Coordinates of C-alpha atoms in Angstrom, one line a residue:
X9 CA 114.0 117.6 152.8
X10 CA 112.2 120.8 151.8
X11 CA 115.4 122.1 150.1
X12 CA 115.7 118.8 148.2
X13 CA 112.1 119.1 147.0
X14 CA 112.8 122.7 145.9
X15 CA 115.9 121.7 143.9
X16 CA 114.0 118.8 142.2
X17 CA 111.1 121.2 141.4
X18 CA 113.5 123.7 139.8
X19 CA 115.1 120.8 137.7
X20 CA 111.8 119.6 136.5
X21 CA 110.6 123.1 135.6
X22 CA 113.7 123.8 133.6
X23 CA 113.4 120.5 131.8
X24 CA 110.0 121.4 130.4
X25 CA 110.9 125.1 130.0
X26 CA 110.2 126.4 126.5
X27 CA 112.2 129.5 126.3
X28 CA 112.5 131.6 123.2
X29 CA 115.0 130.1 120.7
X30 CA 117.0 132.8 119.0
X31 CA 119.9 132.4 116.6
X32 CA 122.9 134.3 117.5
X33 CA 124.4 134.8 114.0
X34 CA 122.3 134.8 110.8
X35 CA 119.1 135.8 112.4
X36 CA 120.7 139.0 113.8
X37 CA 122.2 140.2 110.5
X38 CA 120.9 143.5 109.1
X39 CA 119.6 142.9 105.6
X40 CA 118.1 145.3 103.1
X41 CA 115.4 143.4 101.2
X42 CA 113.7 145.0 98.1
X43 CA 111.3 142.7 96.2
X44 CA 108.1 143.3 94.3
X45 CA 105.5 140.6 93.6
X46 CA 107.9 137.7 94.0
X47 CA 106.9 134.2 95.0
X48 CA 107.8 132.9 98.5
X49 CA 110.4 130.6 97.0
X50 CA 112.1 133.4 95.1
X51 CA 112.1 135.7 98.1
X52 CA 113.7 133.1 100.3
X53 CA 116.3 132.4 97.6
X54 CA 117.2 136.1 97.6
X55 CA 117.4 136.1 101.4
X56 CA 119.8 133.1 101.2
X57 CA 122.1 134.9 98.9
X58 CA 122.0 138.1 100.9
X59 CA 122.7 136.3 104.2
X60 CA 125.1 133.6 103.0
X61 CA 123.1 130.7 104.5
X62 CA 120.5 128.1 103.4
X63 CA 116.9 127.7 104.5
X64 CA 115.8 124.3 105.6
X65 CA 112.0 123.5 106.0
X66 CA 109.2 121.1 105.2
X67 CA 107.9 122.3 101.8
X68 CA 104.3 121.2 102.6
X69 CA 104.2 123.9 105.3
X70 CA 104.7 126.8 102.7
X71 CA 102.4 128.2 100.1
X72 CA 104.6 128.5 96.9
X73 CA 102.0 130.6 95.0
X74 CA 101.9 133.5 97.5
X75 CA 103.3 136.7 96.1
X76 CA 105.4 139.0 98.3
X77 CA 106.4 142.7 98.0
X78 CA 108.8 144.4 100.4
X79 CA 110.2 147.8 99.6
X80 CA 113.8 148.5 100.8
X81 CA 113.4 147.7 104.4
X82 CA 116.5 147.1 106.4
X83 CA 115.8 144.8 109.3
X84 CA 117.4 141.8 110.9
X85 CA 116.5 138.4 109.3
X86 CA 114.3 137.3 112.1
X87 CA 112.0 140.3 111.8
X88 CA 111.8 139.9 108.0
X89 CA 110.8 136.2 108.4
X90 CA 108.2 137.1 111.0
X91 CA 106.7 139.6 108.4
X92 CA 106.8 137.0 105.6
X93 CA 105.2 134.2 107.5
X94 CA 103.0 136.2 110.0
X95 CA 104.7 134.5 112.9
X96 CA 103.7 131.0 112.0
X97 CA 107.3 129.7 112.4
X98 CA 110.1 129.7 114.9
X99 CA 113.7 129.7 113.6
X100 CA 116.9 128.0 114.6
X101 CA 120.4 128.1 113.1
X102 CA 122.3 124.9 112.8
X103 CA 125.6 125.3 111.0
X104 CA 124.9 127.2 107.7
X105 CA 121.2 126.4 107.8
X106 CA 118.3 128.5 109.1
X107 CA 115.6 125.9 110.0
X108 CA 111.9 126.9 109.9
X109 CA 109.7 125.1 112.4
X110 CA 105.9 125.4 112.6
X111 CA 104.7 126.7 115.9
X112 CA 101.7 124.4 116.2
X113 CA 102.4 121.6 118.6
X114 CA 102.5 118.0 117.4
X115 CA 101.2 115.3 119.7
X116 CA 103.9 113.0 120.8
X117 CA 103.0 109.3 121.0
X118 CA 104.7 106.7 123.1
X119 CA 106.6 105.3 120.1
X120 CA 110.4 105.2 120.6
X121 CA 112.2 104.3 117.4
X122 CA 115.8 104.1 116.1
X123 CA 117.2 106.0 113.2
X124 CA 120.5 104.5 112.0
X125 CA 122.8 104.7 109.0
X126 CA 126.3 105.4 107.8
X127 CA 127.9 108.7 107.1
X128 CA 130.5 108.8 104.3
X129 CA 132.4 111.3 102.2
X130 CA 132.0 111.7 98.4
X131 CA 134.5 108.8 97.9
X132 CA 132.5 106.4 100.0
X133 CA 134.9 106.5 103.0
X134 CA 133.2 106.4 106.4
X135 CA 133.5 109.5 108.5
X136 CA 134.5 109.0 112.1
X137 CA 133.4 111.5 114.8
X138 CA 130.7 113.1 112.6
X139 CA 127.8 114.5 114.7
X140 CA 124.2 113.5 114.2
X141 CA 121.9 116.0 115.9
X142 CA 118.1 116.0 116.2
X143 CA 117.0 119.6 116.3
X144 CA 113.8 119.6 118.3
X145 CA 114.8 117.3 121.2
X146 CA 118.6 118.1 120.9
X147 CA 119.5 114.4 120.9
X148 CA 123.0 113.8 119.5
X149 CA 125.3 111.0 118.4
X150 CA 129.0 110.8 117.4
X151 CA 129.8 108.3 114.7
X152 CA 132.2 105.4 115.3
X153 CA 135.2 104.6 113.1
X154 CA 133.0 102.9 110.4
X155 CA 130.8 106.0 110.2
X156 CA 127.8 104.3 111.7
X157 CA 125.3 106.1 113.9
X158 CA 122.2 105.2 115.9
X159 CA 119.8 107.9 117.2
X160 CA 116.9 107.2 119.6
X161 CA 113.9 109.3 118.5
X162 CA 110.3 109.8 119.8
X163 CA 107.1 110.6 117.9
X164 CA 105.9 110.2 114.3
X165 CA 106.1 113.8 113.1
X166 CA 108.7 115.0 110.6
X167 CA 112.0 115.5 112.5
X168 CA 114.9 117.7 111.5
X169 CA 118.2 115.8 111.6
X170 CA 121.5 117.7 111.2
X171 CA 124.6 115.8 109.9
X172 CA 127.9 117.6 110.4
X173 CA 131.6 116.8 110.4
X174 CA 134.6 119.1 110.6
X175 CA 135.8 120.0 107.1
X176 CA 132.5 119.1 105.5
X177 CA 129.3 120.9 104.6
X178 CA 126.3 120.4 107.0
X179 CA 123.3 118.5 105.7
X180 CA 119.7 118.7 107.0
X181 CA 117.3 115.8 106.5
X182 CA 113.7 115.4 107.4
X183 CA 112.6 111.9 108.6
X184 CA 109.4 110.3 109.6
X185 CA 108.7 107.1 111.6
X186 CA 106.3 105.8 108.9
X187 CA 108.7 106.4 106.1
X188 CA 112.2 106.0 107.2
X189 CA 114.2 104.2 109.9
X190 CA 117.5 104.0 108.2
X191 CA 119.3 106.8 106.4
X192 CA 122.8 106.9 104.9
X193 CA 124.3 110.3 104.3
X194 CA 127.1 111.6 102.1
X195 CA 128.8 114.8 103.2
X196 CA 130.6 117.0 100.7
X197 CA 133.9 118.7 101.5
X198 CA 133.7 122.4 102.5
X199 CA 135.0 124.8 99.9
X200 CA 135.2 128.5 100.2
X201 CA 133.4 130.2 97.3
X202 CA 131.4 133.4 96.6
X203 CA 127.7 133.3 96.1
X204 CA 127.7 135.7 93.1
X205 CA 130.3 137.0 90.8
X206 CA 129.2 140.5 91.6
X207 CA 129.1 140.3 95.3
X208 CA 128.4 144.0 95.9
X209 CA 124.9 143.6 94.3
X210 CA 123.6 141.6 97.1
X211 CA 126.0 142.2 100.0
X212 CA 125.2 145.9 100.4
X213 CA 123.3 146.5 103.6
X214 CA 124.5 143.4 105.4
X215 CA 126.0 144.1 108.8
X216 CA 127.5 141.3 110.9
X217 CA 126.5 141.6 114.5
X218 CA 129.5 139.7 116.0
X219 CA 133.2 139.8 115.6
X220 CA 135.5 137.3 113.9
X221 CA 137.0 134.8 116.3
X222 CA 139.7 132.2 115.9
X223 CA 137.5 129.4 117.2
X224 CA 140.0 126.6 116.9
X225 CA 142.7 128.5 118.9
X226 CA 140.2 129.6 121.5
X227 CA 138.7 126.2 122.1
X228 CA 142.1 124.6 122.2
X229 CA 143.2 126.8 125.0
X230 CA 139.9 126.3 126.9
X231 CA 140.4 122.6 126.7
X232 CA 143.9 122.9 128.0
X233 CA 142.7 124.3 131.4
X234 CA 143.0 121.5 134.0
X235 CA 139.6 122.2 135.6
X236 CA 137.8 122.1 132.2
X237 CA 139.4 118.7 131.4
X238 CA 138.4 117.5 134.8
X239 CA 134.8 118.7 134.8
X240 CA 133.7 118.6 131.1
X241 CA 133.7 115.2 129.3
X242 CA 135.5 114.9 126.0
X243 CA 132.3 114.0 124.3
X244 CA 130.6 117.2 125.6
X245 CA 133.6 119.3 124.5
X246 CA 133.6 117.7 121.1
X247 CA 129.9 118.3 120.4
X248 CA 130.1 122.0 121.5
X249 CA 133.3 122.7 119.7
X250 CA 132.2 121.2 116.4
X251 CA 128.5 121.6 116.1
X252 CA 127.6 125.2 115.1
X253 CA 124.3 125.6 117.0
X254 CA 123.2 128.5 119.2
X255 CA 120.1 128.6 121.4
X256 CA 118.9 130.9 124.2
X257 CA 117.0 129.6 127.1
X258 CA 115.8 131.4 130.2
X259 CA 117.3 129.1 132.8
X260 CA 119.3 125.9 133.3
X261 CA 120.3 123.8 136.3
X262 CA 123.3 121.4 136.2
X263 CA 124.6 119.0 138.8
X264 CA 127.8 118.5 136.8
X265 CA 128.3 119.6 133.1
X266 CA 127.1 116.4 131.6
X267 CA 124.1 116.0 134.0
X268 CA 121.7 118.8 133.8
X269 CA 118.6 120.2 132.0
X270 CA 120.5 120.7 128.7
X271 CA 122.4 117.3 128.8
X272 CA 125.1 116.9 126.1
X273 CA 124.1 120.2 124.5
X274 CA 125.0 122.4 127.5
X275 CA 127.9 123.9 125.5
X276 CA 125.5 125.0 122.7
X277 CA 122.9 126.8 124.9
X278 CA 123.0 130.4 126.1
X279 CA 121.3 131.0 129.4
X280 CA 119.9 134.0 131.3
X281 CA 120.0 132.2 134.7
X282 CA 122.3 129.4 135.4
X283 CA 122.5 127.4 138.6
X284 CA 125.2 124.8 139.0
X285 CA 125.0 122.5 142.0
X286 CA 128.7 121.5 141.5
X287 CA 129.8 122.7 138.1
X288 CA 128.2 123.8 134.8
X289 CA 129.1 124.3 131.2
X290 CA 127.3 126.7 128.9
X291 CA 127.8 128.5 125.6
X292 CA 127.0 132.0 126.9
X293 CA 125.6 133.7 130.0
X294 CA 123.5 136.8 129.7
X295 CA 122.4 137.4 133.2
X296 CA 123.4 135.6 136.4
X297 CA 125.3 132.3 137.0
X298 CA 126.1 130.7 140.4
X299 CA 128.1 127.6 140.9
X300 CA 129.1 125.9 144.1
X301 CA 132.5 124.8 142.7
X302 CA 133.0 125.9 139.0
X303 CA 131.3 127.8 136.2
X304 CA 132.6 127.1 132.7
X305 CA 131.5 129.3 129.7
X306 CA 132.5 128.4 126.2
X307 CA 132.0 131.9 124.7
X308 CA 130.9 135.1 126.5
X309 CA 129.7 136.1 129.9
X310 CA 127.6 139.3 130.3
X311 CA 126.3 139.8 133.8
X312 CA 127.3 138.4 137.1
X313 CA 129.2 135.1 137.7
X314 CA 129.9 133.7 141.1
X315 CA 131.7 130.5 141.9
X316 CA 133.0 128.9 145.1
X317 CA 136.3 128.0 143.4
X318 CA 136.7 128.7 139.7
X319 CA 135.2 130.7 136.8
X320 CA 136.4 130.0 133.3
X321 CA 135.2 132.0 130.2
X322 CA 136.5 131.2 126.7
X323 CA 135.9 134.7 125.3
X324 CA 135.0 138.1 126.6
X325 CA 133.5 139.1 129.9
X326 CA 131.3 142.2 130.6
X327 CA 130.2 142.5 134.2
X328 CA 131.3 141.0 137.5
X329 CA 133.2 137.8 138.2
X330 CA 133.7 136.5 141.8
X331 CA 135.5 133.3 142.6
X332 CA 136.8 131.8 145.8
X333 CA 140.1 130.8 144.1
X334 CA 140.6 131.6 140.4
X335 CA 139.0 133.6 137.5
X336 CA 140.3 132.7 134.0
X337 CA 139.2 134.6 130.9
X338 CA 140.6 133.8 127.5
X339 CA 139.2 137.1 126.0
X340 CA 138.8 140.7 127.1
X341 CA 137.5 141.8 130.5
X342 CA 135.2 144.8 130.9
X343 CA 134.1 145.1 134.6
X344 CA 135.3 143.8 137.9
X345 CA 137.1 140.6 138.7
X346 CA 137.5 139.4 142.3
X347 CA 139.3 136.2 143.3
X348 CA 140.7 134.8 146.5
X349 CA 143.9 133.8 144.7
X350 CA 144.3 134.5 141.0
X351 CA 142.7 136.5 138.2
X352 CA 143.9 135.8 134.7
X353 CA 142.7 137.7 131.6
X354 CA 144.2 136.6 128.3
X355 CA 143.0 139.7 126.5
X356 CA 142.7 143.3 127.6
X357 CA 141.1 144.6 130.8
X358 CA 138.8 147.7 131.1
X359 CA 137.9 147.8 134.8
X360 CA 139.5 146.4 138.0
X361 CA 141.1 143.1 139.0
X362 CA 141.3 142.3 142.7
X363 CA 143.1 139.1 143.8
X364 CA 144.6 137.8 147.0
X365 CA 147.8 136.7 145.2
X366 CA 148.2 137.3 141.4
X367 CA 146.6 139.4 138.7
X368 CA 147.6 138.9 135.0
X369 CA 146.1 140.6 132.0
X370 CA 146.7 141.3 128.3
X371 CA 149.3 138.6 128.2
X372 CA 148.1 137.0 124.9
X373 CA 150.0 139.3 122.6
X374 CA 152.3 141.6 124.5
X375 CA 152.6 145.2 123.3
X376 CA 149.8 144.8 120.7
X377 CA 146.7 145.7 122.6
X378 CA 145.1 149.2 122.4
X379 CA 144.4 151.2 125.5
X380 CA 140.7 151.9 126.1
X381 CA 139.2 153.5 129.2
X382 CA 140.3 152.9 132.8
X383 CA 141.9 149.8 134.2
X384 CA 143.5 148.7 137.4
X385 CA 144.9 145.7 139.3
X386 CA 145.1 145.2 143.1
X387 CA 146.7 142.1 144.6
X388 CA 148.4 140.9 147.7
X389 CA 151.3 139.6 145.7
X390 CA 151.9 140.1 142.0
X391 CA 150.4 142.2 139.2
X392 CA 151.3 141.6 135.5
X393 CA 149.8 143.6 132.7
X394 CA 150.9 143.1 129.1
X395 CA 148.6 145.6 127.4
X396 CA 149.5 149.0 126.2
X397 CA 148.5 151.0 129.3
X398 CA 147.3 150.5 132.8
X399 CA 146.2 153.2 135.3
X400 CA 146.5 151.5 138.7
X401 CA 148.7 148.7 140.0
X402 CA 148.9 148.0 143.7
X403 CA 150.6 144.9 145.1
X404 CA 152.5 143.7 148.1
X405 CA 155.5 142.5 146.1
X406 CA 155.8 143.0 142.4
X407 CA 154.2 145.0 139.6
X408 CA 155.0 144.8 135.9
X409 CA 153.4 146.7 133.0
X410 CA 154.3 148.0 129.5
X411 CA 153.2 151.5 130.3
X412 CA 151.5 153.2 133.3
X413 CA 149.2 156.2 133.2
X414 CA 148.5 156.8 136.8
X415 CA 149.9 155.0 139.9
X416 CA 152.1 152.0 140.5
X417 CA 152.6 151.0 144.1
X418 CA 154.5 148.0 145.4
X419 CA 156.1 146.9 148.6
X420 CA 159.2 145.7 146.7
X421 CA 159.5 146.2 142.9
X422 CA 157.9 148.1 140.1
X423 CA 158.9 147.4 136.6
X424 CA 157.6 149.3 133.5
X425 CA 159.0 148.4 130.1
X426 CA 157.7 151.6 128.4
X427 CA 156.6 155.0 129.9
X428 CA 155.5 155.9 133.4
X429 CA 153.1 158.8 133.4
X430 CA 152.4 159.6 137.0
X431 CA 153.7 158.1 140.3
X432 CA 155.9 155.0 140.6
X433 CA 156.5 154.1 144.3
X434 CA 158.0 151.1 145.9
X435 CA 159.9 150.2 149.1
X436 CA 162.9 148.9 147.1
X437 CA 163.2 149.3 143.4
X438 CA 161.5 151.2 140.5
X439 CA 162.4 150.6 136.9
X440 CA 161.0 152.4 133.8
X441 CA 162.2 153.2 130.3
X442 CA 160.8 156.7 130.1
X443 CA 159.6 158.7 133.1
X444 CA 157.0 161.5 133.0
X445 CA 156.3 161.9 136.6
X446 CA 157.9 160.9 140.0
X447 CA 159.7 157.8 141.1
X448 CA 159.9 157.2 144.9
X449 CA 162.0 154.2 146.0
X450 CA 165.2 153.2 147.6
X451 CA 166.6 152.6 144.1
X452 CA 165.2 154.2 141.0
X453 CA 166.2 153.5 137.4
X454 CA 165.0 155.2 134.2
X455 CA 166.5 155.2 130.7
X456 CA 165.2 158.7 130.0
X457 CA 163.3 161.4 132.0
X458 CA 161.2 163.7 130.0
X459 CA 159.5 165.5 132.9
X460 CA 159.6 164.8 136.6
X461 CA 162.3 163.4 138.8
X462 CA 163.2 160.4 140.9
X463 CA 163.3 160.4 144.7
X464 CA 165.5 157.7 146.3
X465 CA 168.8 156.9 147.8
X466 CA 170.2 155.7 144.4
X467 CA 168.8 157.2 141.2
X468 CA 170.2 155.9 137.9
X469 CA 169.2 157.8 134.7
X470 CA 170.9 156.2 131.7
X471 CA 170.3 159.1 129.2
X472 CA 169.6 161.9 131.6
X473 CA 171.4 164.6 133.6
X474 CA 174.4 163.0 135.3
X475 CA 177.0 165.1 137.0
X476 CA 179.7 164.6 139.7
X477 CA 180.6 167.7 141.7
X478 CA 183.4 168.5 144.1
X479 CA 182.9 171.7 146.1
X480 CA 183.7 173.7 149.3
X481 CA 181.4 176.0 151.3
X482 CA 181.3 178.0 154.4
X483 CA 180.6 174.9 156.6
X484 CA 182.5 172.0 155.0
X485 CA 186.0 172.0 153.6
X486 CA 185.1 169.4 151.0
X487 CA 181.9 168.1 149.5
X488 CA 181.3 165.3 147.0
X489 CA 177.9 165.1 145.2
X490 CA 176.4 162.9 142.5
X491 CA 173.5 164.5 140.6
X492 CA 171.1 162.6 138.2
X493 CA 167.8 163.2 136.7
X494 CA 166.0 164.6 133.7
X495 CA 166.7 167.6 131.5
X496 CA 165.8 170.1 134.1
X497 CA 164.9 168.3 137.4
X498 CA 167.3 166.1 139.2
X499 CA 168.0 164.6 142.6
X500 CA 171.4 164.2 144.3
X501 CA 173.4 162.6 147.1
X502 CA 176.1 164.7 148.8
X503 CA 178.7 163.9 151.5
X504 CA 180.5 166.7 153.3
X505 CA 183.5 166.8 155.6
X506 CA 184.9 169.5 157.9
X507 CA 184.7 170.1 161.6
X508 CA 181.4 168.2 161.2
X509 CA 180.3 165.5 158.8
X510 CA 177.0 165.4 156.9
X511 CA 175.1 163.2 154.5
X512 CA 172.6 165.0 152.4
X513 CA 169.8 164.2 149.9
X514 CA 168.2 166.8 147.7
X515 CA 166.5 167.8 144.6
X516 CA 167.5 170.5 142.1
X517 CA 166.5 172.4 139.0
X518 CA 168.8 173.7 136.3
X519 CA 168.4 175.9 133.2
X520 CA 169.8 174.6 129.9
X521 CA 172.9 172.7 131.4
X522 CA 174.6 172.5 128.0
X523 CA 174.8 176.2 127.4
X524 CA 177.8 178.5 128.2
X525 CA 176.0 180.0 131.2
X526 CA 173.3 178.3 133.3
X527 CA 171.7 178.6 136.8
X528 CA 170.7 175.9 139.2
X529 CA 168.8 175.7 142.5
X530 CA 169.5 172.9 144.9
X531 CA 167.3 172.1 148.0
X532 CA 168.7 169.5 150.4
X533 CA 168.3 168.0 153.8
X534 CA 171.1 166.3 155.7
X535 CA 172.0 164.5 158.8
X536 CA 174.8 166.3 160.8
X537 CA 177.3 164.3 162.7
X538 CA 179.7 165.3 165.5
X539 CA 183.5 164.5 165.4
X540 CA 184.0 165.7 169.0
X541 CA 183.7 162.8 171.4
X542 CA 182.2 165.1 174.1
X543 CA 179.0 165.1 172.1
X544 CA 176.6 162.5 170.8
X545 CA 177.4 161.2 167.3
X546 CA 174.2 162.6 165.8
X547 CA 174.1 166.3 166.0
X548 CA 170.9 167.3 164.2
X549 CA 169.5 168.2 160.8
X550 CA 170.8 170.7 158.3
X551 CA 168.7 172.2 155.6
X552 CA 170.2 174.1 152.7
X553 CA 168.9 176.1 149.7
X554 CA 171.7 176.8 147.3
X555 CA 171.8 179.0 144.2
X556 CA 174.5 178.2 141.6
X557 CA 175.8 180.2 138.7
X558 CA 177.5 177.8 136.3
X559 CA 180.2 178.7 133.7
X560 CA 181.1 176.2 131.0
X561 CA 184.9 175.8 130.9
X562 CA 185.0 173.1 128.3
X563 CA 182.8 170.3 127.0
X564 CA 183.0 168.3 130.3
X565 CA 183.9 170.8 133.0
X566 CA 181.9 173.6 134.7
X567 CA 182.7 176.1 137.4
X568 CA 179.8 176.7 139.9
X569 CA 179.5 179.4 142.6
X570 CA 176.7 181.2 144.4
X571 CA 175.0 182.0 147.7
X572 CA 173.0 179.7 150.0
X573 CA 170.7 179.8 152.9
X574 CA 171.2 177.4 155.8
X575 CA 169.0 176.3 158.7
X576 CA 170.3 173.9 161.5
X577 CA 167.9 172.1 163.9
X578 CA 170.1 170.4 166.6
X579 CA 169.1 167.1 168.2
X580 CA 167.3 168.3 171.3
X581 CA 167.6 164.9 173.0
X582 CA 171.4 165.0 173.4
X583 CA 173.0 166.1 176.6
X584 CA 173.7 169.8 176.7
X585 CA 177.5 170.6 176.8
X586 CA 178.6 174.1 177.5
X587 CA 181.1 175.1 174.8
X588 CA 183.1 178.2 175.3
X589 CA 185.3 177.7 172.3
X590 CA 183.1 178.4 169.3
X591 CA 184.6 178.5 165.9
X592 CA 185.8 181.8 164.5
X593 CA 183.0 183.6 162.6
X594 CA 185.5 185.9 160.7
X595 CA 187.0 183.1 158.6
X596 CA 185.7 181.9 155.2
X597 CA 184.4 178.8 157.0
X598 CA 182.3 180.8 159.3
X599 CA 179.5 178.3 159.1
X600 CA 181.2 176.2 161.7
X601 CA 180.4 179.0 164.2
X602 CA 176.7 178.6 163.7
X603 CA 177.0 174.8 163.8
X604 CA 178.9 175.0 167.1
X605 CA 176.4 177.4 168.5
X606 CA 173.4 175.2 167.5
X607 CA 175.0 172.0 168.9
X608 CA 176.1 173.6 172.2
X609 CA 173.0 175.7 172.9
X610 CA 170.5 173.2 171.4
X611 CA 168.8 176.1 169.6
X612 CA 168.0 176.5 166.0
X613 CA 170.4 178.6 163.9
X614 CA 170.2 180.0 160.4
X615 CA 172.7 181.9 158.2
X616 CA 173.6 182.8 154.6
X617 CA 176.5 181.0 153.1
X618 CA 178.4 180.4 149.8
X619 CA 179.8 177.6 147.7
X620 CA 182.4 177.1 145.1
X621 CA 182.8 173.9 143.0
X622 CA 183.7 172.1 139.9
X623 CA 181.1 170.0 138.1
X624 CA 181.8 167.3 135.4

């Protein structure tokens, strides 16, 4: 019961909360105003032309004879207005209008009255779905097919009524109970036009505080999200998407999006603190938001957002998002995103995504986003990044990115469409177009290696160093090797057959392989196998460092020869068999003597050797 009383108290407090109302567009523009002994009316006209908006106010509240002088001060519009009117007004932006409202409080009476009328276009056709909005109390109405509206109002003071419809210019009207209860409005079509022929005369010094956004595209996608359609009514979405109003309030409480302290104007209000018992819908969050099920933000979230199931943001996020199931952002992400299942960012990420299943980012326009700062993705399943660069991808199954500057780790597959700068490691398959680092996996593929090398059982380099080599050495009568890699570094697989068999993997370095004379160094480790049935099949490990001097015979064929150093570590677990018939150490294949001695004595052996081969 005490908890219920606390919630009701919070609701009532927020209902009567009078937070500072602050426009988010025109009022924040930087304007350089330079006037000398001009009337209030003339000064406001100049401000309108500089800012590209229209003032709306009760003319009886201004002194038209007052003369004003301001010398070249660059301030935002709100500060200029406070200086002009000595703080007597508050300001609110509705559409293209900046509304001046006197701060003195008007006493509300108990009179409830109805304002009604018809909204038409200039040809007299009724406008369906036009929005009628009473500024002070935020009451709103959407017209029916015959353009009619009916708005319930309270009090007898002058009230500001905004009439708006998509494709038409907004209109502000002032009404009073004693003078008007019916008002028909004609809206003019919206036409793009310049204020002055010489725009540079008045536009100098104006700096927009926000960025241009494709509103229609953003809202369309926000509405397409299933949870948004489920939680937010069509009427609430329509009002917030088509009524250009911005307000900031300190706090709000919602039970569901259409039932809360901001009622149908939830999507028009920015909040510093937002508490959603089940789910909520706001224009922006600049602080903290907590929702038991879902938080839905029409524009931006700056701060901390926590939801039991779902967070949805229509534009950019700066801060921390935590959701029990899914985070979905239709803009950029700058911060940390944590979800029990899925994180989705339509724009670019600068920060870290952590999800139990899937992370996706920068998927809106693949290969078109610019790399800024550090970013990373960690998930239990799949990471997908469509931006220009990512620094860290860690997943249990699959990673995909355009380019990686750092580390890409996966239990199964890593796929990079562009360049990998750093480490690409997976349990099965790595793929990159250009490699500047190291690939570690069972199978590695690269179109080109500029620096670095792949480490894996199978390494495929489409435009790199690819050589087949047949050779003989002091221990094996015949060896077959496949070498692939970059211009200088490569890896290779080699099989050898003689008195013993071996399967080797190694890495190598070569100088200018296309020249007449070149040198290479191969380092390898191999498994040694017995062909004598008296011994266990596995004989031990053989390590070899081999220096090769290469002579170009023709365009495709090279002769290679040089010394080597060998170290054999026999398998100590096998049964010791006394062997009195060691191989002859005075033949060219004297390496078999050291192999026999290592296997029979179970002691390490090392020796210098040779090799001779043809490479093509």
